[in-house]
Short mmCIF file of C-alpha atoms and ligand atoms in Angstrom, two decimals:
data_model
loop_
_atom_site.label_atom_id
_atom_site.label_comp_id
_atom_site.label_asym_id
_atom_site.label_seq_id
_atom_site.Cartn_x
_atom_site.Cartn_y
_atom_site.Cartn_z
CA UNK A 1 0.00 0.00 0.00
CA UNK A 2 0.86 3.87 -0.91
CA UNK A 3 -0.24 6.98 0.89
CA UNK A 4 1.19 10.66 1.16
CA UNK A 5 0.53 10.56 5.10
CA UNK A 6 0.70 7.57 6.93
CA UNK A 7 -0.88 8.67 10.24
CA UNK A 8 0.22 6.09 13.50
CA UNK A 9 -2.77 5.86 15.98
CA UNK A 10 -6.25 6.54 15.80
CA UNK A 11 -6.93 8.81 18.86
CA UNK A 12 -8.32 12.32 18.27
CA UNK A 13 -4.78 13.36 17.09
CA UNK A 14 -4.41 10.87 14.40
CA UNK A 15 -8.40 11.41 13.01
CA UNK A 16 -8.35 15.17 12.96
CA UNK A 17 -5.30 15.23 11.16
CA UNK A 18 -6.25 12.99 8.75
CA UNK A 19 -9.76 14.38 8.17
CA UNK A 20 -8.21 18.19 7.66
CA UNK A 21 -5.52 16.47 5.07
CA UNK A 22 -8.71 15.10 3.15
CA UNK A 23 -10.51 18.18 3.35
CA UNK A 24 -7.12 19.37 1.92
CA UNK A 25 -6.77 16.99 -0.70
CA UNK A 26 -4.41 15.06 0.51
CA UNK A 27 -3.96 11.18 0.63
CA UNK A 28 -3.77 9.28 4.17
CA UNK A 29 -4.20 5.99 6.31
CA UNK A 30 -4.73 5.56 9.73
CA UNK A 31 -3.77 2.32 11.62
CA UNK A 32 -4.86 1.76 15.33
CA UNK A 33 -3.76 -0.77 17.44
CA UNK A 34 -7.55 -1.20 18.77
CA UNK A 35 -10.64 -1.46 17.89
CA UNK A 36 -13.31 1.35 16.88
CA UNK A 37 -15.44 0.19 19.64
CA UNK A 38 -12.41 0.21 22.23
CA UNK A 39 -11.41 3.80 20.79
CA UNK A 40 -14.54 4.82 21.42
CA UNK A 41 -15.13 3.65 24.67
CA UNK A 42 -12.80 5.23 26.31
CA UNK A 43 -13.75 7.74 28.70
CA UNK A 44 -11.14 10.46 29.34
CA UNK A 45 -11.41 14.41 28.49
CA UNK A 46 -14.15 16.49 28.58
CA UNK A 47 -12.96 20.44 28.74
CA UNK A 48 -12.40 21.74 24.64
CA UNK A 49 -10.56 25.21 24.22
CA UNK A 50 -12.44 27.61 22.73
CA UNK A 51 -9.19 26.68 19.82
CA UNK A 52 -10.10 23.30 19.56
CA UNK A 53 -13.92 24.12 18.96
CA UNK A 54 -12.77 26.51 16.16
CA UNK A 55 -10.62 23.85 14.76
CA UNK A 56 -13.32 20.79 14.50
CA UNK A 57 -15.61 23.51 13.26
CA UNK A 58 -13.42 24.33 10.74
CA UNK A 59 -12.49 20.16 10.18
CA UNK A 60 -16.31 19.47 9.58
CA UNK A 61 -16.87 18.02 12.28
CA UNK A 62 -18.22 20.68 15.10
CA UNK A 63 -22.47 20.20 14.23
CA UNK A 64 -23.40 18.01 17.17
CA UNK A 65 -20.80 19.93 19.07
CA UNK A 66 -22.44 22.75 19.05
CA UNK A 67 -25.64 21.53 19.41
CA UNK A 68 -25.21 19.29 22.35
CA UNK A 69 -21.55 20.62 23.66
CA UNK A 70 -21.82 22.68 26.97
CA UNK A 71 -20.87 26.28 27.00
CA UNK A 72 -19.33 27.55 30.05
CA UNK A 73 -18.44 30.89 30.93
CA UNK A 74 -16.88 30.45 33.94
CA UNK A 75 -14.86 27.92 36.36
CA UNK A 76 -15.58 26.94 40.13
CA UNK A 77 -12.61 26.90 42.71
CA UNK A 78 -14.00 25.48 45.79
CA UNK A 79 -11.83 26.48 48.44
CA UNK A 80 -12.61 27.27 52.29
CA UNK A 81 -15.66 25.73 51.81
CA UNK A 82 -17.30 27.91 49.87
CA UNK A 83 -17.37 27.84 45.34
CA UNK A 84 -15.28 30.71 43.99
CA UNK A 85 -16.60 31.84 40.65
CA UNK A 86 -14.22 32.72 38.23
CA UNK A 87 -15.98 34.81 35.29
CA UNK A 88 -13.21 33.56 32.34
CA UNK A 89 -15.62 34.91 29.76
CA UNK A 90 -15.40 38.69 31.75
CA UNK A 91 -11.94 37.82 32.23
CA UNK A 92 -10.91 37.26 28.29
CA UNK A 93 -13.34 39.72 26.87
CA UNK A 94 -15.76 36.99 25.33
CA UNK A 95 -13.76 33.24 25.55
CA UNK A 96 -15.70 30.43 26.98
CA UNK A 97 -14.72 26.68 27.08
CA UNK A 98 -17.01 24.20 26.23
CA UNK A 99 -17.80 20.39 27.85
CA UNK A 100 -18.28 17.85 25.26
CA UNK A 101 -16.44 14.33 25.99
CA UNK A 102 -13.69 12.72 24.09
CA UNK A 103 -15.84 10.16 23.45
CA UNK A 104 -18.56 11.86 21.59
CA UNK A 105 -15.52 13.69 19.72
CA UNK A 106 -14.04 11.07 18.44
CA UNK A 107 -17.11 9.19 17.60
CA UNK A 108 -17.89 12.74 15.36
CA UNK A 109 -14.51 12.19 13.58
CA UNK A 110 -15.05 8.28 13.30
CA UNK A 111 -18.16 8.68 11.35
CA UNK A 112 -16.53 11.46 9.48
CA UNK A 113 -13.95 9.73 7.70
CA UNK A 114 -16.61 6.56 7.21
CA UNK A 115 -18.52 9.02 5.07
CA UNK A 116 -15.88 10.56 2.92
CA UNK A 117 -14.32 6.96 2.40
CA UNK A 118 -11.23 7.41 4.97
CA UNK A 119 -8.92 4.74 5.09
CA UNK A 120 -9.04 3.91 8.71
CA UNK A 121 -7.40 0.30 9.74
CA UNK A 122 -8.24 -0.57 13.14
CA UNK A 123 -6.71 -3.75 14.86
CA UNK A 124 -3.62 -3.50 13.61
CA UNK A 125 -0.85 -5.00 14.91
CA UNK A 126 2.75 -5.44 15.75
CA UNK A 127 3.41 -1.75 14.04
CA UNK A 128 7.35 -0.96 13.60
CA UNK A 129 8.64 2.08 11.70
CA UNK A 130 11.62 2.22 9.01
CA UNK A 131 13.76 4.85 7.39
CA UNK A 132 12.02 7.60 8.68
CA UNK A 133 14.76 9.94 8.42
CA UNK A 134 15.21 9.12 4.47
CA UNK A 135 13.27 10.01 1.39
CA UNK A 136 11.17 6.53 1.39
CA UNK A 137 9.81 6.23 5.00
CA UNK A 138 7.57 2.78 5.43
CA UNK A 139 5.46 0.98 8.22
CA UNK A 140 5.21 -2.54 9.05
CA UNK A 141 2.46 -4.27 10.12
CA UNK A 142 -0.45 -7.55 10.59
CA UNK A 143 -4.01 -6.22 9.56
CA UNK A 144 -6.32 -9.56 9.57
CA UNK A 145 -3.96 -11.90 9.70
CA UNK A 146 -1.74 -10.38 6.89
CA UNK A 147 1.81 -8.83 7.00
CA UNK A 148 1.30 -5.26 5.46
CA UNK A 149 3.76 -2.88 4.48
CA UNK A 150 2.85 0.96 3.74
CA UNK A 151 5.13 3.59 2.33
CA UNK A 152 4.49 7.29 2.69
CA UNK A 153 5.60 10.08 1.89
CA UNK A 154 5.26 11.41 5.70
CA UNK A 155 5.16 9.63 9.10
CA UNK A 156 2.66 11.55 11.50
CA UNK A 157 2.93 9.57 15.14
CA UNK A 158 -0.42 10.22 17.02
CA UNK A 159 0.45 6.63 18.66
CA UNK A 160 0.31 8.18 22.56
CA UNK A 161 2.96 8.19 24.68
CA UNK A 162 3.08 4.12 24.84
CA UNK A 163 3.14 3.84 20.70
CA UNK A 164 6.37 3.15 18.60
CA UNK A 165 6.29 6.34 16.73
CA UNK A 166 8.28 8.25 19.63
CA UNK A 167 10.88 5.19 20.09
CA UNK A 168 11.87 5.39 16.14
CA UNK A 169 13.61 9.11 16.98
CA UNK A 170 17.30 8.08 18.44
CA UNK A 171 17.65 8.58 21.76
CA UNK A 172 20.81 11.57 20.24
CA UNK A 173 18.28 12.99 18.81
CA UNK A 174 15.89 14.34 21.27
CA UNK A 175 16.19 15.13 24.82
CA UNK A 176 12.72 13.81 26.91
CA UNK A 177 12.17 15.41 30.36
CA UNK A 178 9.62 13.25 32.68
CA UNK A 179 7.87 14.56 36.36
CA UNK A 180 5.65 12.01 38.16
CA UNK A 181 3.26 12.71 41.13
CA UNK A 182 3.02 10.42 44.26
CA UNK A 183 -0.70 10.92 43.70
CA UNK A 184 -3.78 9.79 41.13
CA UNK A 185 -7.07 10.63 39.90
CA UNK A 186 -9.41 8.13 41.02
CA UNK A 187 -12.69 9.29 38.40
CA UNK A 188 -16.58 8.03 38.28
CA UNK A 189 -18.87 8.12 35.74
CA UNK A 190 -22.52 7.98 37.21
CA UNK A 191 -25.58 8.31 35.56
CA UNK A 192 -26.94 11.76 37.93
CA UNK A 193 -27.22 15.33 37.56
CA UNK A 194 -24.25 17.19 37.57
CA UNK A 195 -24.02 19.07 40.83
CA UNK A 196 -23.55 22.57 39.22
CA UNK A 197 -23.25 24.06 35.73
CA UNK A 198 -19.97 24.64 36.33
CA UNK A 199 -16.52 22.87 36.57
CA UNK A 200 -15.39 22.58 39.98
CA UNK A 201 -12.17 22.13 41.24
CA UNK A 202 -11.39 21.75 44.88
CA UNK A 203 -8.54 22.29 47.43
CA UNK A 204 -8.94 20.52 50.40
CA UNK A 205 -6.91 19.12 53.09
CA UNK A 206 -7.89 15.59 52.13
CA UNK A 207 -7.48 15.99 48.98
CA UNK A 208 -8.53 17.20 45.54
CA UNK A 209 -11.68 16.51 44.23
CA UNK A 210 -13.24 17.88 40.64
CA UNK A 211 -16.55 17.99 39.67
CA UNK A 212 -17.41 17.80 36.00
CA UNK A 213 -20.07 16.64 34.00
CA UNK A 214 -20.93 14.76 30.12
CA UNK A 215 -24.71 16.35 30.17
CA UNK A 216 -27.72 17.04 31.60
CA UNK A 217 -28.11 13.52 33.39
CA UNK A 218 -23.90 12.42 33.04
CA UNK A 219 -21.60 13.50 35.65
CA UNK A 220 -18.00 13.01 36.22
CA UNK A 221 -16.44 13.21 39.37
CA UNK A 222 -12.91 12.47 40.96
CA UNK A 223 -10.76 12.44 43.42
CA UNK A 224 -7.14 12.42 44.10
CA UNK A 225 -5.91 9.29 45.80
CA UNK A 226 -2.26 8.02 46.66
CA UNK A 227 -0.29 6.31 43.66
CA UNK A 228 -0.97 2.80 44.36
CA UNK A 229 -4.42 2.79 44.90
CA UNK A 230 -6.51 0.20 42.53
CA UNK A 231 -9.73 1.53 41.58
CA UNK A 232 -11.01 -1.90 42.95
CA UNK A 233 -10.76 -1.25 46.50
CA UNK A 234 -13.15 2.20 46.07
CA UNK A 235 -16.53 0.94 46.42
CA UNK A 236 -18.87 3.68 44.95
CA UNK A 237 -20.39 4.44 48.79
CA UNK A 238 -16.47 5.24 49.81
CA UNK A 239 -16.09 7.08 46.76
CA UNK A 240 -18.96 9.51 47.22
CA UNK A 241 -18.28 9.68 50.98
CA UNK A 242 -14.70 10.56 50.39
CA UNK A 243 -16.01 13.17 47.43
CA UNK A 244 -18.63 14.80 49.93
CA UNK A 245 -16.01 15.13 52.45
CA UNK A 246 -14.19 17.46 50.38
CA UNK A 247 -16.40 19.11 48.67
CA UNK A 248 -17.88 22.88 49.90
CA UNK A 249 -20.50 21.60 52.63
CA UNK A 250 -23.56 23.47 50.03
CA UNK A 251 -22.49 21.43 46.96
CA UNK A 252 -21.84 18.41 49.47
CA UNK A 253 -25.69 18.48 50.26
CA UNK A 254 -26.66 19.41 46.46
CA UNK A 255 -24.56 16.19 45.18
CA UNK A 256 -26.60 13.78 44.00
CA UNK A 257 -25.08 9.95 43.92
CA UNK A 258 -25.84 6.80 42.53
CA UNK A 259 -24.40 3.79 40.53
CA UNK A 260 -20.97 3.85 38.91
CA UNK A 261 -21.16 3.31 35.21
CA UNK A 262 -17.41 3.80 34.80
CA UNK A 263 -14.43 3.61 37.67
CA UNK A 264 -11.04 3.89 37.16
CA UNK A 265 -7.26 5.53 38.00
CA UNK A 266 -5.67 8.05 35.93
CA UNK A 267 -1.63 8.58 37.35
CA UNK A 268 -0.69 12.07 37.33
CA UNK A 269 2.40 12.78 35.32
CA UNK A 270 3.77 15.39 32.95
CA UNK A 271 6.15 13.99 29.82
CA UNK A 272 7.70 16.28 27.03
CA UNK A 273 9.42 15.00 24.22
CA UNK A 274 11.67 17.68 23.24
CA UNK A 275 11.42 17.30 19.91
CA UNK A 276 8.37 16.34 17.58
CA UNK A 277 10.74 15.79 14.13
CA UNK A 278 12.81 13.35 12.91
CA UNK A 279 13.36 13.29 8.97
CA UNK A 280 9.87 12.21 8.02
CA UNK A 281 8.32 11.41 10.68
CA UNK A 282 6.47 14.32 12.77
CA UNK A 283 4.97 13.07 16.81
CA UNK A 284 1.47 15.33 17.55
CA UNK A 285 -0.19 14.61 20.56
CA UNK A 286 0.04 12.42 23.11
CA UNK A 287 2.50 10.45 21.48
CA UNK A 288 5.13 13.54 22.04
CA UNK A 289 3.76 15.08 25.46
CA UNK A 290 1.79 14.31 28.39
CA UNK A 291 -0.18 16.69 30.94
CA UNK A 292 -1.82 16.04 34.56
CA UNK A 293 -5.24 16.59 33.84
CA UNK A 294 -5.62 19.86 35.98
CA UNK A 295 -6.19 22.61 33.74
CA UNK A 296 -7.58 19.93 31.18
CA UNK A 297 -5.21 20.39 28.44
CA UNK A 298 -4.12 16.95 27.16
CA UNK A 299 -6.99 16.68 24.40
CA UNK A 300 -6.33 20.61 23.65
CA UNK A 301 -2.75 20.31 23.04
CA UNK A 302 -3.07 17.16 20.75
CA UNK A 303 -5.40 19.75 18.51
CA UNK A 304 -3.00 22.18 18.34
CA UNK A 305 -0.54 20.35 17.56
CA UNK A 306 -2.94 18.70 14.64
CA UNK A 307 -3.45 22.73 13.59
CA UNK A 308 0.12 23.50 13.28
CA UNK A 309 1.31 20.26 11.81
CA UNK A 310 -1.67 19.91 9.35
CA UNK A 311 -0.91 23.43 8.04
CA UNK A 312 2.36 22.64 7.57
CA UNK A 313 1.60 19.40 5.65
CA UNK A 314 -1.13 21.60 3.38
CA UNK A 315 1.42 24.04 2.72
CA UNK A 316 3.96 21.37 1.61
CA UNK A 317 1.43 19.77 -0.99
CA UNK A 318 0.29 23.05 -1.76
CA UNK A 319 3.52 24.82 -2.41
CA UNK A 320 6.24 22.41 -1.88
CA UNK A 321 8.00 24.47 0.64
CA UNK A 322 9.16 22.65 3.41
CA UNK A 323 9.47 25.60 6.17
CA UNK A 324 6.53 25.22 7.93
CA UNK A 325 7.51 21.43 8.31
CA UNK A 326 10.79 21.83 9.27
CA UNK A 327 9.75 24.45 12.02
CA UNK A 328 6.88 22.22 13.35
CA UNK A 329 8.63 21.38 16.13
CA UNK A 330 9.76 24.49 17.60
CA UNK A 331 6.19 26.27 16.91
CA UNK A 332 4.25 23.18 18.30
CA UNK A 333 6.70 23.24 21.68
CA UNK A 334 6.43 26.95 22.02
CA UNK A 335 2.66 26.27 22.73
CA UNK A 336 3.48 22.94 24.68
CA UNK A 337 5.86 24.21 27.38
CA UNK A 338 3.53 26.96 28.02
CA UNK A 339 0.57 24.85 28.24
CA UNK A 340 2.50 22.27 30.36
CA UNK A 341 3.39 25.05 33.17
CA UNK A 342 0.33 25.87 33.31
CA UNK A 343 -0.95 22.05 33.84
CA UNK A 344 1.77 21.77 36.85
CA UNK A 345 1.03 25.24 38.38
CA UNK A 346 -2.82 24.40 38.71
CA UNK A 347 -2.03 20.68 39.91
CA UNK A 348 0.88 21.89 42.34
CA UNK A 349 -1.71 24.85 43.38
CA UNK A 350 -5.19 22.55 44.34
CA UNK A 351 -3.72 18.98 45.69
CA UNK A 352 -2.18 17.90 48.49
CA UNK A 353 1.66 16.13 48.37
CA UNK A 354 1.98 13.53 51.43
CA UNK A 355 5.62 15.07 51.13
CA UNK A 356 5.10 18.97 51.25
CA UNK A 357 6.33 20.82 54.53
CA UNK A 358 3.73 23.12 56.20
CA UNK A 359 5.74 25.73 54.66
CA UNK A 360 4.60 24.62 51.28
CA UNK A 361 1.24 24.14 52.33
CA UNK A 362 0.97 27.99 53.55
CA UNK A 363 2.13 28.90 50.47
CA UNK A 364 -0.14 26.90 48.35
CA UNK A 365 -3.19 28.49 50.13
CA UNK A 366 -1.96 31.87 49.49
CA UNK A 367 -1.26 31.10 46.20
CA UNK A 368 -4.84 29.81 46.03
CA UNK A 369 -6.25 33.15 47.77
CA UNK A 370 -4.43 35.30 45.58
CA UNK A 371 -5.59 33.90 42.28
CA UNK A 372 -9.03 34.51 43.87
CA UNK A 373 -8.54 38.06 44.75
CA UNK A 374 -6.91 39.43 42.04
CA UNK A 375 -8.23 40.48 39.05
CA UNK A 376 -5.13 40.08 37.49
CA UNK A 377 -4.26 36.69 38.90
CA UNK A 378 -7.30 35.65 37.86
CA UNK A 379 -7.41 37.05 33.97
CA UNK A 380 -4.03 35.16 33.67
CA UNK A 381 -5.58 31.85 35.02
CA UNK A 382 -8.59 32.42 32.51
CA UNK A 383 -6.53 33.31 29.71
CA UNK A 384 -4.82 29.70 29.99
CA UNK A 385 -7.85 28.52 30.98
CA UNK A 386 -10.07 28.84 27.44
CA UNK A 387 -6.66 28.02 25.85
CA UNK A 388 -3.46 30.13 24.80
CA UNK A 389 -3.46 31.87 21.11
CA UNK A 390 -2.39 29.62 18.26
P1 RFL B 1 -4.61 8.88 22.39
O1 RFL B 1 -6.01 9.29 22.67
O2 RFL B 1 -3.89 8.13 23.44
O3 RFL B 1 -4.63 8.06 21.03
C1 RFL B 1 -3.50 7.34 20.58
C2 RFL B 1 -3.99 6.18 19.77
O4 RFL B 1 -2.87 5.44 19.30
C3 RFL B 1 -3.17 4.07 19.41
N1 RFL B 1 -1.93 3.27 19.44
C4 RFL B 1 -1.48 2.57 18.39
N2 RFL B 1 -1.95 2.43 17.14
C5 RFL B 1 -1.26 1.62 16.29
N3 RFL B 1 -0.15 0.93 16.69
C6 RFL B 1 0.35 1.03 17.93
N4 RFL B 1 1.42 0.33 18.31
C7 RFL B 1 -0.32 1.89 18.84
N5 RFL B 1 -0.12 2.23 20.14
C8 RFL B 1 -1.10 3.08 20.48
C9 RFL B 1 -3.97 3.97 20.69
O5 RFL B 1 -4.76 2.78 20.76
C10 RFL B 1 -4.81 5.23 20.61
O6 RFL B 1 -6.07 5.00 20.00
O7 RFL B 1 -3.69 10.15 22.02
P2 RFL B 1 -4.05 11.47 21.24
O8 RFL B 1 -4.82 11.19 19.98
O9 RFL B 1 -2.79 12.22 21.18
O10 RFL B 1 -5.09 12.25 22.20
C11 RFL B 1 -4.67 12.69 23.45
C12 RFL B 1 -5.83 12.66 24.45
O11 RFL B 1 -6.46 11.40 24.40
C13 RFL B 1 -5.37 12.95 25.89
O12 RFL B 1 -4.41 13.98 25.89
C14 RFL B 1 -6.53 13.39 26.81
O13 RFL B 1 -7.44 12.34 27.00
C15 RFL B 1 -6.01 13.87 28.17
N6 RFL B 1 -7.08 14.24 29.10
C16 RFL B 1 -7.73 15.44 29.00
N7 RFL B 1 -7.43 16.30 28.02
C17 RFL B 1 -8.13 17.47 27.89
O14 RFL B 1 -7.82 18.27 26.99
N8 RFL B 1 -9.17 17.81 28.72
C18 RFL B 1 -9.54 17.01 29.73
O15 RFL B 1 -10.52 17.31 30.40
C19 RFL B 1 -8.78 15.78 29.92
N9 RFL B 1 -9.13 14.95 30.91
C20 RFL B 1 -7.44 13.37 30.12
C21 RFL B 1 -8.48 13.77 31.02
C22 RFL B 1 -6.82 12.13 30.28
C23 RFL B 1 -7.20 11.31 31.31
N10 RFL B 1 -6.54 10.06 31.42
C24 RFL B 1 -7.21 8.85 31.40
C25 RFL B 1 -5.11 10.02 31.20
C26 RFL B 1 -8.89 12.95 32.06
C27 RFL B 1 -8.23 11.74 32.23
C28 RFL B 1 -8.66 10.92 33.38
C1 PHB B 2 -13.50 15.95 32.79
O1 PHB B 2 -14.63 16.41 32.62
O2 PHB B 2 -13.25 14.74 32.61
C2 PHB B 2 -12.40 16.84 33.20
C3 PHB B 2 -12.67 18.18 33.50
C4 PHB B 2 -11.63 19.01 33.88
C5 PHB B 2 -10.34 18.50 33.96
C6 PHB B 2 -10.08 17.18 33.66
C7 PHB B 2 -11.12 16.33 33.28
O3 PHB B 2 -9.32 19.31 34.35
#
């Protein structure tokens, strides 16, 4: 088989890109590792920039997003047991973020490239990568029982950070800097109300807890628990007990419980590849970077990566200039190691480290009470909030 862009992984990453290159005229096949049901199935972000809402617009696939997709105007810190408001839409002059779940995202982008004829091979296995960093890259690979090989003109790697697309860069070639927490998110999916029309995020001296939401009768809570913790020994009555305990007393009493449909532990790390380019083959995604999930960026950052290397790739077939390629990297981690600060500052900020000193810990709650009584403090928190510029 022949393509121009042989995308690795078919997370959001890997289907945006390749439905903007069709849009664009240009040739490409997917191959994921799973299947669509699996993709589909799995239930992780839910927060899109106000960026990565212009961007599926603009991909064809925002119509159900903006019919069913949650606008919000403004984020809840709970904090001395009361809900802080911050106003991000006051705060940015007019940005908003928007709740719509990976799920239902990906499902959009699924169905997508069914309908324009997308070459999508899911189940794939036992993927390896050659001479990416010559003229004739190729992939490897069993698809129904039958060694496949696929040459490309480009390699895009939207494989997440376990894939092979990373591990075909030589270790000379790209420094990777890694930061784990001693801490998880333990996260429910029940079929309730959401507590509030707004994102919540708590500071507590148990613990962080976050309330989000899917829609009007999906919620999605969680909590942070010690690294270690299996999801099996939460029961859902010790989940919600633990979640009331640290939630404001008023939303506490508002929360309304009931089965989990969905349990399970997310570790908190943060993972930058520090470099997304080698020859022909370009990493977007989680594949090149990974976030804690405070702040919500992971999904975000995968689409702007997807915007700045998709341009790039139009540009190429457009004009055969290679610029925007070759400076892919450097624009995409401009964005990243921004976006990654902010990720650490809001988790270091709102949970609690079984190894801080109570030195820290009076710090952290003065950082917390200044973002909530400054204006300024809290424009800057909004304005990485709804996502930076790109
Ligand atoms: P994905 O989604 O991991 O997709 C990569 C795909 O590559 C496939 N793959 C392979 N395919 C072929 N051959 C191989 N050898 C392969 N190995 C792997 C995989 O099966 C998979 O389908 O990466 P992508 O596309 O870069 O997308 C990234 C996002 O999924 C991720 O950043 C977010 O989910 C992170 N995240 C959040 N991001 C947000 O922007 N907002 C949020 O509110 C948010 N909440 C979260 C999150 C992640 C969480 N977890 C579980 C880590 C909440 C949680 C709990
Ligand atoms: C979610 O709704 O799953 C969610 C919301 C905010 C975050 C992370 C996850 O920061």
């Amino acid at each position: 088989m022949k393509t121009q862009v042989l995308i690795v992984g078919g997370g959001p990453a890997g289907m945006l890109l390749s439905q903007i290159l069709d849009l664009n005229g240009i040739d490409s096949i997917v191959i994921e590792r799973r299947s669509r049901e699996y993709v589909l199935g799995r239930i992780r972000a839910g927060v899109l920039e106000e960026g990565t809402v212009k961007m599926l617009r603009r991909a064809e696939v925002g119509d159900r997003l903006d019919r069913e997709g949650y606008v919000h105007e403004s984020v809840g810190i709970g904090f001395d047991n009361e809900v802080h408001s911050i106003d991000i839409m006051g705060c940015t002059g007019g940005s908003v973020v928007t709740v719509y779940g990976q799920t239902e995202l990906t499902k959009d982008l699924y169905d997508a490239r069914e309908k324009s004829g997308g070459k999508v091979l899911t189940e794939v296995e036992d993927v390896q990568l050659f001479d990416v960093d010559s003229e004739s890259p190729y992939v490897t690979c069993n698809y129904q029982g039958e060694a496949l090989r696929i040459d490309a003109s480009f390699v895009a790697g939207c494989d997440g950070f376990h894939g092979p697309s990373r591990k075909a860069i030589p270790p000379s070639h790209v420094n990777e800097y890694h930061l784990s927490y001693p801490y998880g998110w333990l996260g429910v999916l029940s079929e309730t109300p959401p507590v509030k029309h707004e994102v919540i995020y708590t500071s507590n001296d148990l613990g962080f807890a976050l309330c989000s939401m899917r829609s009007d009768s999906l919620s999605r809570y969680y909590i942070q628990v010690p690294s270690g913790n299996q999801a099996e020994q939460w029961s859902d009555s010790a989940f919600w007990g633990e979640l009331k305990r640290r939630l404001p007393e008023a939303v506490s009493r508002a929360l309304v419980t009931g089965p989990s449909i969905e349990k399970s532990i997310a570790p908190l790390r943060a993972f930058v590849a520090d470099n997304l380019n080698y020859g022909k083959l370009f990493l977007a995604g989680d594949a090149g970077h990974i976030v804690p999930p405070t702040g919500a960026k992971g999904l975000n950052l995968a689409v702007s990566d997807v915007y700045y290397l998709s341009n790039a790739l139009v540009d190429y077939y457009k004009t055969g200039s290679e610029d925007l390629l070759s400076n892919y990297s450097t624009t995409a981690l401009n964005r990243i190691w921004k976006t990654v600060r902010f990720s650490l500052m809001c988790t270091r900020m709102l949970h609690i480290s079984p190894d801080s000193t109570p030195f820290e810990k009076k710090i952290q709650q003065a950082e917390i009470r200044y973002l909530l009584s400054s204006a300024a403090a809290k424009t800057t928190f909004a304005e990485n909030y709804v996502g930076l510029p790109y």
